[in-house]
Structures are given as C-alpha cells and as structure tokens.
Amino acid sequence: MKKPIVSRDLLKLQFLSDPQISPDGKQVVYAKTHIDESHRAYKTDLYLAQVDAKQSERLVVGAGNPVWSPDGRKLVFVSDRSGSRQLWLLNDGFGEAEKLTCMRWGVSNPQWSPDGKRILFISAVGKEDTPELLRKELGKDEREQLKQEQLDQAYVVDTLRYKMNGLGLLPKRTGQIFVLDLASKEVKQLTSGEYTLNAPNWSPCGEYIAFVSNRQEDPELHPNFSDLYVIPSAGGEMVKLTASNGSTSSPIWSLDGQQLVYLWHDRQYGGATLPKFYRISAQGGDPVCLNTEMELSIGVSANGDSRYGNGSMKPVWATNGYIYFAAADTGYANLYRIPAEGGTIEQVSQLQGAIYSFSFDNQGKRAALALTDSLNPGDLYVFDLVSKENVRLTEVNTDLLSNLALSTPEGFNCPSFDGTNIQGWIMKPVNFEPDKKYATILEIHGGPHTMFGDSFFFEMQLLCSLGYVVVFTNPRGSHGYGQKFVDGCRGDYGGGDYQDLMAAMDYVIANVPYIDEKRLGVTGGSYGGFMTNWIVGQTDRFQAAVTQRSISNWTSFTGASDIGSYFTEDEHKANAWDNPDAMVKFSPLTYAKNVVTPLLILHGEEDIRCPIEQAEQLYVFLKRMGKTTQMVRFPVSNHELSRSGRPLLRIARLDAMTGWFEQYIPRA
C-alpha cells in the first residue's frame, strides 16, 4: 500500500534542469540536484544521457551550466570547485576537466564561438578593477578578508537599484562580456560601463556578438526598457539596432548572419505586456513584426515548488526557416513555431505537463526537454520534431514517488462575476471516500503574472496527504489566457481577481458534494500572500488562512522592496507620491480591522522582494486589535524559501502551515 507524503519526503526529491542536447542529437548533458546528507545544502552534478540507449551516467560532480562545443566533442561548464565559479573544459573523450578561467568575481553564461576556438562569458567588473586584477581568482583567505572588510565599511547608496533578493546589497560591479581564446588563453573584455546586459549571442560567422542592454540616459527610471546591440567579437564599437522605446529580449541570429529575431514589447500593459517576435537587419533599419496577433505567453512555464537550477527557454532559429519557442497556454507549456519571414503560429508539441527548459540539435530534428507534470517534479525527454514522439530518458524520482500516494488534479471551468471564464483544478485527499465531507484549502499563486497548471507542487500533495481538498485557479492577471486576461488585474488588485477566486470557490462548493464549506482555508505566497491578506479583510467565509512572503502595505513596499520603485506603479497605474490614496485603497492593512479569520504569517528574514516589514506591520495591527494571529520568521531565508530555501527551513515552513490548518480546520 502506498504511503501518504510527509513533509520530510521533500528532502528525498531530486531536481533535473538545463538539458543540453549535443549537436548531433545523440547525447544530452543535464544537471541534477539533490539535498546533501546534512539536509542543509543542495548539490548539483552533471549527467550524460545516451538518447538511443536511454541510459545516463554521472559526468561531473559539483557543476552546472553545461554547453557543448559546435563539433560535439568538448563540453564547457561552470563549477566552484576552486572556490569561485569558473569555466572548466572537458576535452575529446572527456576525462579530467581543465580549468579555463581565473576571473576575480567568477563567470557565468558561457557560449562557444561557431568555430569552437573561443568562448564568451559574462563576468563582473568594478570601477577599481584593473585587467590584471580581474584575471586573478580570489583565494579563500582573500575572500574571507574582503568579507571582513565589508563589515567595517559603510555602504553608500546613490542609485535606485542597490539591492536584490537573494543577493542583499549589490556589489559596486557590473557584468561585462568577455571572450576567451582557447589557443592563447587570452581573455578580452568587450563591453564596459555601468549598464546591465544579458543574452549575448554569437553571429554564425563568429565576427559579432549580439546582446541586450539598458543604456538609456536614465536607466534607473526605466529599468525594464532595453535595446538590441551588436559588437565585434574582436573588440570595437558597439552598434545599437533598436529604438529605446520598449523591452527587448532573447536575440537570435539567422543562419546566414544577416538578420536577427528578438522578442520585444512596448510595455503598453506594463509588466503584463506579452512580447512579440520581431526581425531586423544586422545592419539596423526598421524591425518587422512576425505576428501581430500574439496571445501566447512566450518563455513562460507553469509554477512549481519542486525545481532547482536554471535552464534555457531561449527561442531557436532552425534550419527549416522556423523560429521555435516554448510558451504557456491554459495550464500547459509546449513548443510552438513561427516562420522567420512571419506568418501563422503553429503548436508543435501536444504534451501533457509543462516544459521548463529545452535545447535543439543542429539539424532541428530533436529537442531535449525538461518536462514536469502534476505527478512528477521533472524528467528529461527527447522530442522528435518530425514524428512528434516524446521519449522519456530519466526517472529521477520514480523510486520515491512510486511508493507515495499522490493526488491527480481534476480540471474545471467556471464563469466569474462578469462572465469571464476561469480555469481551475481540484485535488482530492488521498484515501478519498466519496460520502465524506472534507476541509478544503484554496491555493493562490504569486506573480501575479504567472500560471498554475499541470506542474508538480509538493505543498499541494502534502495537504492532500493530510486529508484536505485543494483548489487552485488562474484568476485574471495570470499568464496563459491572452493579453486582455493577463492585464486584467492591473489597476484593480483585489477587484476582479478577488471576485474570480470567490467565483471559483462558489462553483466548487455548489458542484462538488464532498467539500465542507464550513471548513475552508486559504493560502498563497507573494502576490498570493497579498491576496490572502486581502481576502481575510473582505470576507469571513474562510476559517483559517496562511499568508506567505506577502504584501500588506503598498506605500512601504514601494520604498523597501528591491522592485518596489517601479513594480507598484506598474501594477496599480499609480504611485505613492502622486496618489497616496490609491496605495491605501489597495493595501490589505487598510482592512485589517475587518479580519476575523485566524491568520498565520510566514516570512523570510532576508526577503528583499517582499520585505519582512510587510509581515511585521500586518502582525502588529492584528495583534494590537486582538485578532487571532501568529508570525513565524525564517532566518537566512529570502523570497525563494518555498522553492530553494535551506531544506530544513522548507520543512519548518510546511509544518507551520499544515499545523495551523489542522488547528483551525481539522481534516476530520
């Protein structure tokens, strides 16, 4: 008999990411992460899968970010085995890895030149860094000395962007593009200046590198604007190709190197604007939109709490003249394509689940996919673009999950107050008995511009194992339902989105006989935490609530969050200095006096995205008014606690949440 999930089963999960298929399509290297025996750290290794044999073996211990050489005979990767993140090379036939870089501040984003003779990467540069200093890796003692020196120095702030969730106060350094010549070992810096950049990409001839950067006169006031640039790979003047009036991302070159395709939008709907594909000459000129009716959420997957590590969702310009990409739609994330000359978008894969990373072979015949679904955190698949066959190459968590009782989500659709269709899912408790009534918990996703769907959620499975029904939906503001829908909550937080959630609860209560409407709970994190706070200030229909990494006061969030200076105005179409009344209107703290639902507040001490002062304000207000509340603070934890936080603290978070629900809405 299968066992119900317990919170400590999380420690046994393994997480697959970043599948990179070889140029000939015969092998895939991927990253696999596990939690170490101390239960205090994550360890990532690289594995090599043989596509036809369906076999995998461990290739490198303690490494990530693998990239094949153009001929498929070598592999470069990033590892901190020397003390900091540096490039390492596996040569022909593999064997022992060779260290390639000794950069002072480490490296990221390696990419081979088309001829396999050079590798570009990104490395940070500070104002005081000389070329000689940059090329000398910090030793252990030097790193410790720098850390101690920083503790004795004041940190002067004169920019809006000075801290970031997961990093804390940002060092006074900026990422720059470097090129390593493998023969001479010479490292050449191509870019400079205090500007952010990303997505560097070699031209097919190897003479140029395209990249995206925000180099406006006032980049801090327009942090989400960016342009497409091209720079000679041997060094020289960069050329700006686009017109500084929107957000640019993911540039890819045509096979002949004469054109580039990239994603762009004019921020008409702020951060909710869906990008479209544009094509432009490598010499500049007027860009051409490939499809004006884009309604897909490109590069978006379904939310999950059981992944670790990064991977590419970058579009691919294939040899058949199509641009291939992944996109989210109605709870799934699949492959799509569009002609490079423009035209109709076609869905390429019809997979159940959600792709969260992919890569293509050189001929555009096979794609390596990292794919999750509601019963599996993620495995490696190889998708044949001709036959549409999708072959599973790994079973990373099968031994664990095959012995655990899992709940399969069942989909539903319901009309909201204005007739808008809302998609949702319901999960039955394990050992379900149809004649019983069950306590039910509404889960609300963060974002708000993200998407629930066919993706594994350990938290939801745990609640079902404890005997709860779980309901989750995509209210307006979510990805996967077109431009109007994803923009639907901007300027109306707590309006239509709140009513969508209540409509979903009304629907399941009316149509699902085993739900006990007198034992209802609600929980969510980030935007989902905001909405949890909002809900308990608007209605008493829930008997228990757990708010996680939440927002309670938009005025203080504007000044305290790492994204507050632009996110608040973007989402509310108002700012705190010109329209303080709007901030009060949209802040759950305003309605704290109405709260009757017992509320547990969970928050990480080092959360800079939704700072802990948001939790503190809400807790003090509720406690001062005699409400039933408790706050649990998690040390050394940031906004990613539930997804990649310290493992034992992830368990503590789950136990605190389930304990609160068991106290106020007992499962039986």
XYZ file of C-alpha atoms in Angstrom:
668
model
C 0.000 0.000 0.000
C 1.295 3.448 -0.910
C 2.186 5.802 1.919
C 0.937 9.364 2.298
C 3.514 12.090 1.747
C 5.092 13.634 4.830
C 6.959 16.921 4.882
C 10.403 15.308 5.178
C 9.885 13.492 1.888
C 10.863 16.813 0.338
C 14.448 16.058 1.405
C 14.474 12.976 -0.844
C 13.433 14.734 -4.045
C 15.915 15.287 -6.870
C 15.630 18.149 -9.327
C 16.512 17.963 -13.034
C 17.379 21.088 -15.013
C 19.209 22.587 -18.002
C 19.115 19.773 -20.603
C 21.629 20.438 -23.395
C 21.401 18.159 -26.419
C 24.570 17.503 -28.413
C 24.835 18.998 -31.916
C 24.236 15.564 -33.497
C 21.248 14.868 -31.235
C 22.688 11.640 -29.836
C 23.512 12.728 -26.278
C 22.116 15.075 -23.653
C 24.004 16.540 -20.736
C 21.828 17.785 -17.879
C 22.066 18.967 -14.290
C 20.618 17.013 -11.387
C 20.400 18.464 -7.894
C 19.920 16.649 -4.602
C 19.863 17.682 -0.958
C 23.002 16.530 0.851
C 23.132 14.238 3.868
C 23.272 17.144 6.300
C 19.944 18.354 4.893
C 21.424 21.844 4.829
C 22.661 22.281 1.252
C 21.925 21.478 -2.380
C 24.474 19.644 -4.538
C 24.360 19.756 -8.329
C 26.114 17.307 -10.655
C 26.150 16.925 -14.431
C 24.897 13.724 -16.058
C 25.244 12.413 -19.605
C 22.336 10.603 -21.259
C 22.616 8.468 -24.402
C 19.445 9.176 -26.365
C 19.055 5.869 -28.203
C 20.222 3.671 -25.324
C 18.125 5.631 -22.797
C 20.955 5.417 -20.265
C 22.516 8.074 -18.040
C 25.756 8.296 -16.081
C 27.215 10.935 -13.815
C 29.725 13.045 -15.701
C 30.901 15.831 -13.372
C 30.449 16.378 -9.634
C 29.649 19.889 -8.441
C 28.968 21.659 -11.726
C 26.313 23.364 -13.820
C 25.633 25.454 -16.921
C 26.935 22.858 -19.454
C 27.470 23.874 -23.106
C 28.541 21.616 -25.988
C 31.235 22.702 -28.426
C 29.964 23.109 -32.021
C 31.512 19.767 -33.065
C 30.057 17.973 -30.027
C 33.455 16.691 -28.883
C 34.004 19.036 -25.933
C 31.971 20.425 -23.102
C 32.418 23.601 -21.102
C 30.734 24.037 -17.729
C 30.760 26.264 -14.647
C 31.967 24.983 -11.283
C 33.051 26.476 -7.965
C 35.407 23.579 -7.185
C 38.315 26.050 -6.991
C 36.426 28.320 -4.594
C 34.570 30.545 -7.068
C 32.507 29.988 -10.208
C 34.929 29.471 -13.101
C 34.879 27.870 -16.550
C 36.093 24.294 -16.901
C 36.579 22.220 -20.052
C 36.064 18.546 -20.789
C 38.145 17.683 -23.863
C 37.710 14.975 -26.521
C 36.610 11.744 -24.899
C 36.156 13.705 -21.696
C 38.264 12.581 -18.723
C 39.734 15.144 -16.333
C 38.420 18.699 -16.577
C 40.742 21.567 -17.452
C 40.318 24.915 -15.738
C 39.901 27.741 -18.254
C 39.406 30.927 -16.226
C 40.611 32.586 -13.048
C 38.326 35.611 -13.026
C 38.268 37.612 -9.803
C 34.487 37.722 -9.471
C 33.651 34.443 -11.193
C 31.892 33.799 -14.502
C 28.507 32.866 -15.970
C 26.732 32.272 -19.293
C 29.452 30.541 -21.337
C 28.886 30.190 -25.080
C 31.127 28.703 -27.769
C 32.068 30.603 -30.912
C 30.812 28.877 -34.090
C 34.337 27.663 -34.965
C 34.903 26.291 -31.456
C 38.044 28.370 -30.907
C 36.682 30.934 -28.450
C 34.216 31.084 -25.569
C 32.342 34.162 -24.453
C 31.191 34.589 -20.883
C 29.946 37.266 -18.509
C 31.993 38.417 -15.543
C 31.593 41.342 -13.161
C 33.848 44.392 -13.285
C 34.205 47.073 -10.611
C 35.420 50.634 -11.053
C 38.716 49.889 -9.324
C 39.392 46.600 -11.101
C 42.432 46.575 -13.377
C 42.755 43.982 -16.180
C 45.429 42.199 -14.176
C 43.335 42.157 -11.011
C 40.270 40.856 -12.872
C 42.181 37.846 -14.167
C 43.349 36.696 -10.758
C 40.950 34.434 -8.878
C 40.398 35.270 -5.242
C 41.801 32.724 -2.836
C 39.958 31.514 0.242
C 41.867 33.843 2.563
C 41.315 36.813 0.237
C 37.584 36.133 0.075
C 37.370 35.984 3.846
C 39.421 39.176 4.185
C 37.131 41.014 1.758
C 34.099 39.823 3.675
C 35.510 41.114 6.946
C 36.498 44.441 5.378
C 32.955 44.929 4.090
C 31.623 44.511 7.621
C 33.697 47.523 8.661
C 32.679 49.738 5.744
C 29.584 51.892 5.304
C 27.556 51.132 2.180
C 26.808 54.341 0.285
C 23.588 54.317 -1.753
C 23.142 56.732 -4.643
C 21.143 54.564 -7.057
C 17.632 53.102 -7.073
C 18.946 49.638 -7.868
C 21.180 48.796 -4.930
C 19.837 45.533 -3.508
C 18.335 42.331 -4.837
C 16.513 39.395 -3.343
C 18.926 36.530 -2.784
C 21.981 38.793 -3.078
C 21.394 41.509 -0.494
C 23.239 44.779 -1.027
C 24.667 44.680 -4.526
C 28.418 44.972 -5.013
C 29.572 48.025 -6.962
C 30.218 45.922 -10.042
C 28.528 45.335 -13.399
C 28.508 42.247 -15.608
C 30.516 42.590 -18.829
C 31.078 40.395 -21.885
C 34.486 38.707 -22.149
C 35.905 36.415 -24.831
C 38.436 33.664 -24.091
C 40.751 32.471 -26.878
C 41.310 28.771 -26.219
C 44.657 28.620 -28.019
C 46.344 31.662 -26.498
C 44.323 31.677 -23.235
C 43.918 35.433 -23.744
C 40.794 36.917 -22.145
C 39.459 40.068 -23.810
C 36.836 42.393 -22.310
C 34.364 43.638 -24.939
C 31.891 45.817 -23.033
C 32.205 48.378 -20.279
C 30.154 50.913 -18.348
C 27.674 50.691 -15.501
C 24.888 49.187 -17.587
C 23.113 45.873 -17.197
C 23.367 43.430 -20.093
C 22.261 39.897 -20.898
C 21.599 37.322 -23.625
C 24.927 37.522 -25.521
C 24.829 35.503 -28.741
C 27.494 34.810 -31.397
C 26.798 35.534 -35.051
C 27.178 32.449 -37.315
C 30.427 33.822 -38.760
C 31.813 34.465 -35.286
C 32.692 38.075 -36.046
C 29.928 39.685 -33.987
C 28.078 39.235 -30.720
C 24.521 40.431 -30.179
C 23.312 41.286 -26.700
C 20.587 43.163 -24.841
C 21.316 46.139 -22.607
C 19.635 49.118 -20.963
C 21.905 52.045 -21.858
C 19.416 54.877 -21.688
C 20.324 58.197 -20.125
C 18.126 57.341 -17.132
C 18.119 53.512 -16.942
C 17.080 53.535 -13.295
C 13.853 55.377 -14.054
C 13.099 52.913 -16.857
C 14.613 49.686 -15.522
C 12.590 47.432 -17.801
C 13.500 49.177 -21.053
C 16.290 47.643 -23.129
C 17.738 47.555 -26.629
C 19.479 45.200 -29.007
C 23.185 45.816 -29.622
C 25.862 44.215 -31.787
C 29.597 44.405 -31.037
C 32.605 42.968 -32.936
C 33.879 39.835 -31.190
C 37.456 41.065 -31.638
C 36.571 44.296 -29.843
C 35.409 47.665 -31.094
C 32.435 49.973 -31.159
C 29.004 48.550 -30.418
C 26.044 49.346 -32.680
C 22.549 49.892 -31.321
C 19.912 48.305 -33.575
C 16.649 49.177 -31.817
C 14.972 52.414 -30.803
C 14.890 52.599 -26.969
C 11.129 52.518 -26.669
C 10.374 49.150 -25.146
C 11.622 45.904 -23.651
C 13.898 43.676 -25.753
C 14.972 40.095 -25.039
C 16.216 36.785 -26.485
C 18.039 37.820 -29.700
C 18.894 35.017 -32.146
C 20.754 35.195 -35.457
C 19.597 33.988 -38.851
C 21.663 31.133 -40.267
C 23.369 33.471 -42.744
C 24.048 36.102 -40.078
C 22.255 38.847 -41.981
C 19.259 39.214 -39.652
C 18.252 38.853 -36.039
C 14.941 37.897 -34.480
C 14.152 39.032 -30.957
C 11.261 39.452 -28.552
C 10.004 42.972 -27.947
C 7.071 44.831 -26.463
C 6.273 48.487 -25.860
C 5.174 47.988 -22.234
C 1.677 49.142 -23.149
C 0.429 46.924 -20.328
C 3.496 47.316 -18.109
C 4.986 44.042 -16.953
C 1.854 42.249 -18.165
C 2.580 43.055 -21.824
C 3.005 39.930 -23.960
C 6.079 40.213 -26.211
C 6.024 39.556 -29.949
C 8.719 38.379 -32.331
C 10.447 40.998 -34.464
C 13.016 40.639 -37.248
C 15.665 43.253 -38.013
C 18.680 43.509 -40.310
C 22.038 43.002 -38.611
C 22.968 46.400 -40.062
C 19.929 48.055 -38.473
C 16.789 49.508 -40.011
C 13.095 49.142 -39.335
C 12.054 45.985 -37.484
C 9.249 43.784 -38.823
C 6.721 42.099 -36.519
C 6.364 38.404 -37.346
C 2.869 38.050 -35.907
C 0.741 40.961 -34.721
C -1.875 38.744 -33.027
C 0.378 37.133 -30.439
C -1.675 35.866 -27.487
C 0.771 33.309 -26.106
C 2.953 33.823 -23.043
C 6.368 33.139 -24.597
C 9.082 31.712 -22.382
C 6.654 31.113 -19.509
C 6.141 27.754 -17.800
C 3.742 26.612 -15.091
C 4.564 27.378 -11.456
C 6.050 24.699 -9.238
C 7.820 24.352 -5.892
C 9.985 21.342 -6.741
C 12.613 22.620 -9.177
C 16.155 23.793 -8.650
C 18.569 25.343 -11.115
C 18.209 27.227 -14.345
C 17.854 26.299 -17.969
C 17.279 27.869 -21.328
C 13.897 28.914 -22.696
C 15.600 30.882 -25.495
C 13.963 30.636 -28.951
C 15.779 28.702 -31.688
C 16.151 29.654 -35.384
C 16.079 26.220 -37.049
C 17.454 25.142 -40.426
C 13.913 24.794 -41.818
C 13.304 28.541 -41.553
C 11.125 28.443 -38.439
C 11.584 30.059 -35.054
C 10.845 27.513 -32.312
C 9.892 28.572 -28.810
C 8.122 27.435 -25.645
C 5.010 29.184 -24.395
C 2.327 28.849 -21.734
C -1.309 28.314 -22.618
C -4.234 27.261 -20.382
C -2.107 25.500 -17.776
C 0.350 23.799 -20.124
C 3.694 24.833 -21.638
C 4.528 23.412 -25.060
C 6.707 24.016 -28.109
C 5.460 26.296 -30.871
C 6.911 27.680 -34.083
C 6.503 30.660 -36.384
C 8.045 31.233 -39.844
C 11.078 33.510 -39.658
C 9.543 35.507 -42.502
C 6.355 35.969 -40.476
C 3.034 34.170 -40.543
C 0.883 31.819 -38.516
C 1.973 30.328 -35.207
C 1.729 26.530 -35.020
C 1.717 24.360 -31.928
C 4.488 21.782 -32.352
C 4.054 19.590 -29.272
C 0.826 18.500 -27.605
C 2.307 17.377 -24.315
C 0.562 16.990 -21.009
C 2.596 18.944 -18.494
C 4.852 21.960 -18.743
C 8.220 22.366 -20.441
C 10.532 24.417 -18.224
C 13.764 24.194 -20.244
C 14.761 22.962 -23.706
C 17.505 22.822 -26.345
C 17.694 21.803 -30.029
C 20.216 19.767 -32.008
C 21.943 21.336 -35.009
C 19.540 19.907 -37.585
C 16.389 20.903 -35.747
C 15.220 17.285 -35.628
C 15.373 16.630 -31.900
C 14.745 18.750 -28.826
C 15.788 17.909 -25.283
C 13.069 18.867 -22.814
C 12.881 19.266 -19.063
C 9.219 18.433 -18.508
C 7.111 18.426 -15.362
C 3.525 17.411 -14.697
C 1.249 17.256 -11.683
C 2.649 13.871 -10.605
C 6.327 14.404 -11.444
C 8.708 17.250 -10.480
C 10.633 16.899 -13.727
C 12.414 14.500 -16.056
C 14.444 14.545 -19.257
C 12.671 13.829 -22.521
C 13.783 13.940 -26.142
C 11.099 15.158 -28.529
C 11.290 14.195 -32.217
C 10.193 17.241 -34.202
C 9.272 15.105 -37.224
C 7.426 12.136 -35.715
C 6.266 14.088 -32.612
C 7.353 11.156 -30.450
C 8.401 12.184 -26.946
C 10.793 9.707 -25.320
C 11.464 9.766 -21.602
C 15.145 9.284 -20.753
C 15.167 9.619 -16.949
C 13.087 8.634 -13.954
C 14.716 10.888 -11.409
C 12.110 10.494 -8.656
C 10.309 7.300 -9.656
C 11.715 5.178 -6.811
C 10.433 7.708 -4.286
C 7.113 8.721 -5.808
C 6.024 5.223 -6.851
C 5.687 4.397 -3.152
C 3.793 7.564 -2.224
C 0.077 8.262 -2.587
C -0.392 11.206 -4.956
C -3.485 13.190 -5.876
C -4.239 13.923 -9.537
C -5.746 17.382 -10.191
C -9.104 17.426 -11.953
C -9.813 20.462 -14.119
C -12.886 22.673 -14.120
C -14.036 25.908 -15.709
C -16.465 28.397 -14.227
C -17.837 31.844 -15.056
C -16.777 34.809 -12.950
C -18.971 37.772 -11.995
C -18.654 39.338 -15.460
C -18.845 36.125 -17.472
C -15.070 35.726 -17.811
C -14.096 32.062 -17.888
C -11.860 30.971 -15.016
C -9.861 27.758 -15.238
C -9.158 25.822 -12.084
C -8.307 22.433 -10.648
C -9.393 20.410 -7.646
C -7.336 17.746 -5.869
C -8.963 15.070 -3.754
C -7.380 13.930 -0.494
C -5.594 10.589 -0.509
C -7.740 7.669 0.644
C -10.726 9.652 -0.614
C -14.191 8.478 0.462
C -16.992 9.972 -1.681
C -19.547 10.037 1.137
C -17.387 12.146 3.450
C -17.096 15.924 3.722
C -13.588 17.373 3.571
C -11.948 20.567 4.707
C -10.793 22.472 1.623
C -7.877 24.842 1.023
C -7.689 27.456 -1.730
C -4.115 27.931 -3.054
C -3.283 31.255 -4.789
C -0.217 31.689 -6.993
C 2.256 34.558 -6.918
C 3.208 36.953 -9.645
C 0.522 37.917 -10.318
C 1.632 37.340 -13.922
C 2.430 33.627 -13.633
C 0.358 30.478 -14.134
C -0.790 27.421 -12.249
C -1.112 24.326 -14.408
C -0.001 20.760 -14.987
C 3.068 21.003 -12.766
C 4.207 19.287 -9.585
C 3.513 21.025 -6.267
C 4.861 19.241 -3.206
C 2.944 21.609 -0.931
C -0.390 20.704 -2.506
C 0.386 16.975 -2.461
C 1.274 17.251 1.229
C -2.051 18.919 2.014
C -3.902 16.168 0.141
C -1.961 13.512 2.042
C -3.154 15.107 5.287
C -6.762 14.736 4.207
C -7.519 18.119 2.642
C -9.110 19.002 -0.665
C -7.001 21.542 -2.568
C -8.449 24.030 -5.064
C -6.246 26.205 -7.272
C -7.130 28.525 -10.132
C -5.759 31.122 -12.521
C -7.582 34.403 -11.787
C -7.304 37.365 -14.132
C -3.730 38.598 -14.174
C -2.441 35.072 -14.861
C -0.480 34.037 -17.928
C -1.879 31.536 -20.393
C -5.125 33.197 -21.489
C -4.121 36.089 -23.730
C -3.258 39.766 -23.382
C -6.547 41.065 -22.011
C -6.624 38.420 -19.298
C -3.027 38.836 -18.110
C -3.572 42.592 -17.893
C -6.873 42.121 -16.100
C -5.705 42.823 -12.549
C -3.529 45.883 -13.174
C -5.053 48.908 -11.507
C -7.639 46.639 -9.880
C -5.832 44.484 -7.308
C -8.444 42.965 -5.036
C -11.193 43.682 -7.569
C -11.847 41.314 -10.445
C -9.061 38.948 -9.398
C -10.586 38.579 -5.935
C -14.020 38.001 -7.441
C -12.583 35.342 -9.774
C -11.269 33.419 -6.777
C -14.560 33.729 -4.923
C -16.456 32.622 -8.040
C -14.266 29.522 -8.226
C -14.997 28.717 -4.586
C -18.708 29.299 -5.134
C -18.576 26.937 -8.101
C -16.797 24.051 -6.381
C -18.946 24.349 -3.260
C -22.084 24.203 -5.403
C -20.879 21.366 -7.648
C -18.563 19.217 -5.537
C -20.541 17.401 -2.836
C -17.566 16.347 -0.708
C -16.427 19.905 0.123
C -17.289 21.115 3.623
C -17.999 24.827 3.227
C -17.712 25.274 6.997
C -14.052 24.197 6.936
C -12.327 26.377 4.367
C -8.736 27.574 4.336
C -6.756 29.869 2.056
C -3.042 30.335 1.431
C -0.670 31.895 -1.072
C 2.731 33.490 -1.401
C 3.965 36.845 -2.750
C 1.010 38.152 -4.792
C -0.795 35.093 -3.429
C 0.119 36.357 0.041
C -1.226 39.799 -0.826
C -4.457 38.176 -1.980
C -4.679 36.025 1.158
C -4.343 39.190 3.245
C -6.924 40.912 1.063
C -9.401 38.037 1.281
C -9.448 37.848 5.074
C -10.081 41.604 5.181
C -13.060 41.288 2.827
C -14.886 38.101 3.836
C -15.309 35.725 6.751
C -16.004 32.635 4.620
C -12.591 31.093 5.461
C -11.959 29.564 8.863
C -8.151 29.570 8.563
C -5.568 31.425 6.484
C -1.809 31.247 5.977
C -0.129 34.194 4.263
C 3.396 33.706 2.942
C 6.068 36.265 1.869
C 3.183 38.675 1.492
C 2.377 42.326 0.830
C 0.256 44.335 3.244
C 1.209 47.984 2.629
C 1.936 49.250 -0.888
C 3.380 52.561 0.298
C 6.164 50.986 2.336
C 6.607 48.224 -0.257
C 7.431 50.919 -2.819
C 10.410 52.060 -0.783
C 11.528 48.796 0.809
C 11.274 46.181 -1.957
C 14.055 45.625 -4.480
C 11.442 46.083 -7.233
C 9.154 48.496 -5.391
C 10.370 51.642 -7.161
C 8.735 50.513 -10.419
C 6.554 47.463 -9.698
C 3.993 49.287 -7.566
C 3.380 51.972 -10.181
C 3.386 49.377 -12.955
C 0.727 47.239 -11.306
C -1.503 49.899 -9.766
C -1.186 52.532 -12.505
C -0.457 54.975 -9.683
C 2.424 55.830 -7.391
C 2.678 56.591 -3.698
C 3.797 60.210 -4.011
C 1.203 61.454 -6.512
C -1.675 59.241 -5.430
C -1.236 58.061 -1.839
C -4.957 57.326 -1.594
C -4.591 54.580 -4.211
C -1.917 52.905 -2.114
C -4.227 52.963 0.896
C -7.116 51.612 -1.165
C -5.138 48.626 -2.471
C -3.335 47.802 0.796
C -4.691 44.890 2.874
C -3.515 46.708 6.002
C -6.347 49.180 5.453
C -8.874 46.398 6.056
C -7.093 44.637 8.930
C -9.824 45.732 11.327
C -12.284 43.508 9.416
C -10.271 40.307 9.871
C -11.937 37.515 11.821
C -10.134 34.569 10.193
C -7.217 33.143 12.218
C -4.165 34.197 10.204
C -0.680 32.674 10.262
C 2.037 34.931 8.803
C 5.116 33.180 7.339
C 8.072 35.279 6.185
C 11.802 35.004 5.490
C 14.106 37.355 7.390
C 16.136 38.155 4.257
C 13.254 38.551 1.816
C 14.009 41.708 -0.164
C 11.306 41.184 -2.790
C 8.511 41.379 -0.233
C 10.427 42.639 2.814
C 9.624 41.273 6.243
C 8.396 44.713 7.345
C 5.252 43.818 5.379
C 4.656 40.891 7.719
C 5.586 42.905 10.787
C 3.084 45.663 10.056
C 0.260 43.212 9.488
C 1.115 41.198 12.585
C 1.263 44.258 14.853
C -2.025 45.641 13.516
C -3.816 42.339 14.033
C -2.267 41.629 17.415
C -2.972 45.135 18.655
C -6.644 44.693 17.740
C -6.877 41.335 19.493
C -7.142 39.212 16.352
C -6.067 35.576 16.227
C -2.676 35.627 14.549
C 0.865 34.341 14.761
C 4.050 35.223 12.894
C 6.784 32.714 12.039
C 10.116 34.174 10.887
C 12.652 32.080 8.991
C 16.341 33.022 9.403
C 18.690 33.331 6.392
C 15.659 32.961 4.114
C 14.667 35.120 1.173
C 11.705 35.236 -1.216
C 12.636 31.791 -2.581
C 12.221 29.954 0.731
C 9.452 27.661 -0.535
C 11.338 26.760 -3.730
C 15.055 26.769 -2.982
C 15.456 27.817 0.638
C 17.505 25.954 3.225
C 15.996 22.443 3.174
C 15.230 22.137 6.881
C 13.593 25.567 6.869
C 11.438 24.487 3.923
C 10.268 21.622 6.119
C 9.644 24.020 9.017
C 7.550 26.224 6.727
C 5.420 23.299 5.588
C 4.969 22.061 9.154
C 3.944 25.516 10.386
C 1.399 25.877 7.597
C -0.138 22.423 7.969
C -0.165 22.738 11.760
C -2.198 25.955 11.509
C -4.732 24.386 9.192
C -5.014 21.288 11.369
C -5.677 23.515 14.383
C -8.415 25.650 12.832
C -9.906 23.448 10.098
C -9.308 19.890 11.297
C -9.233 17.389 8.459
C -11.782 15.100 10.101
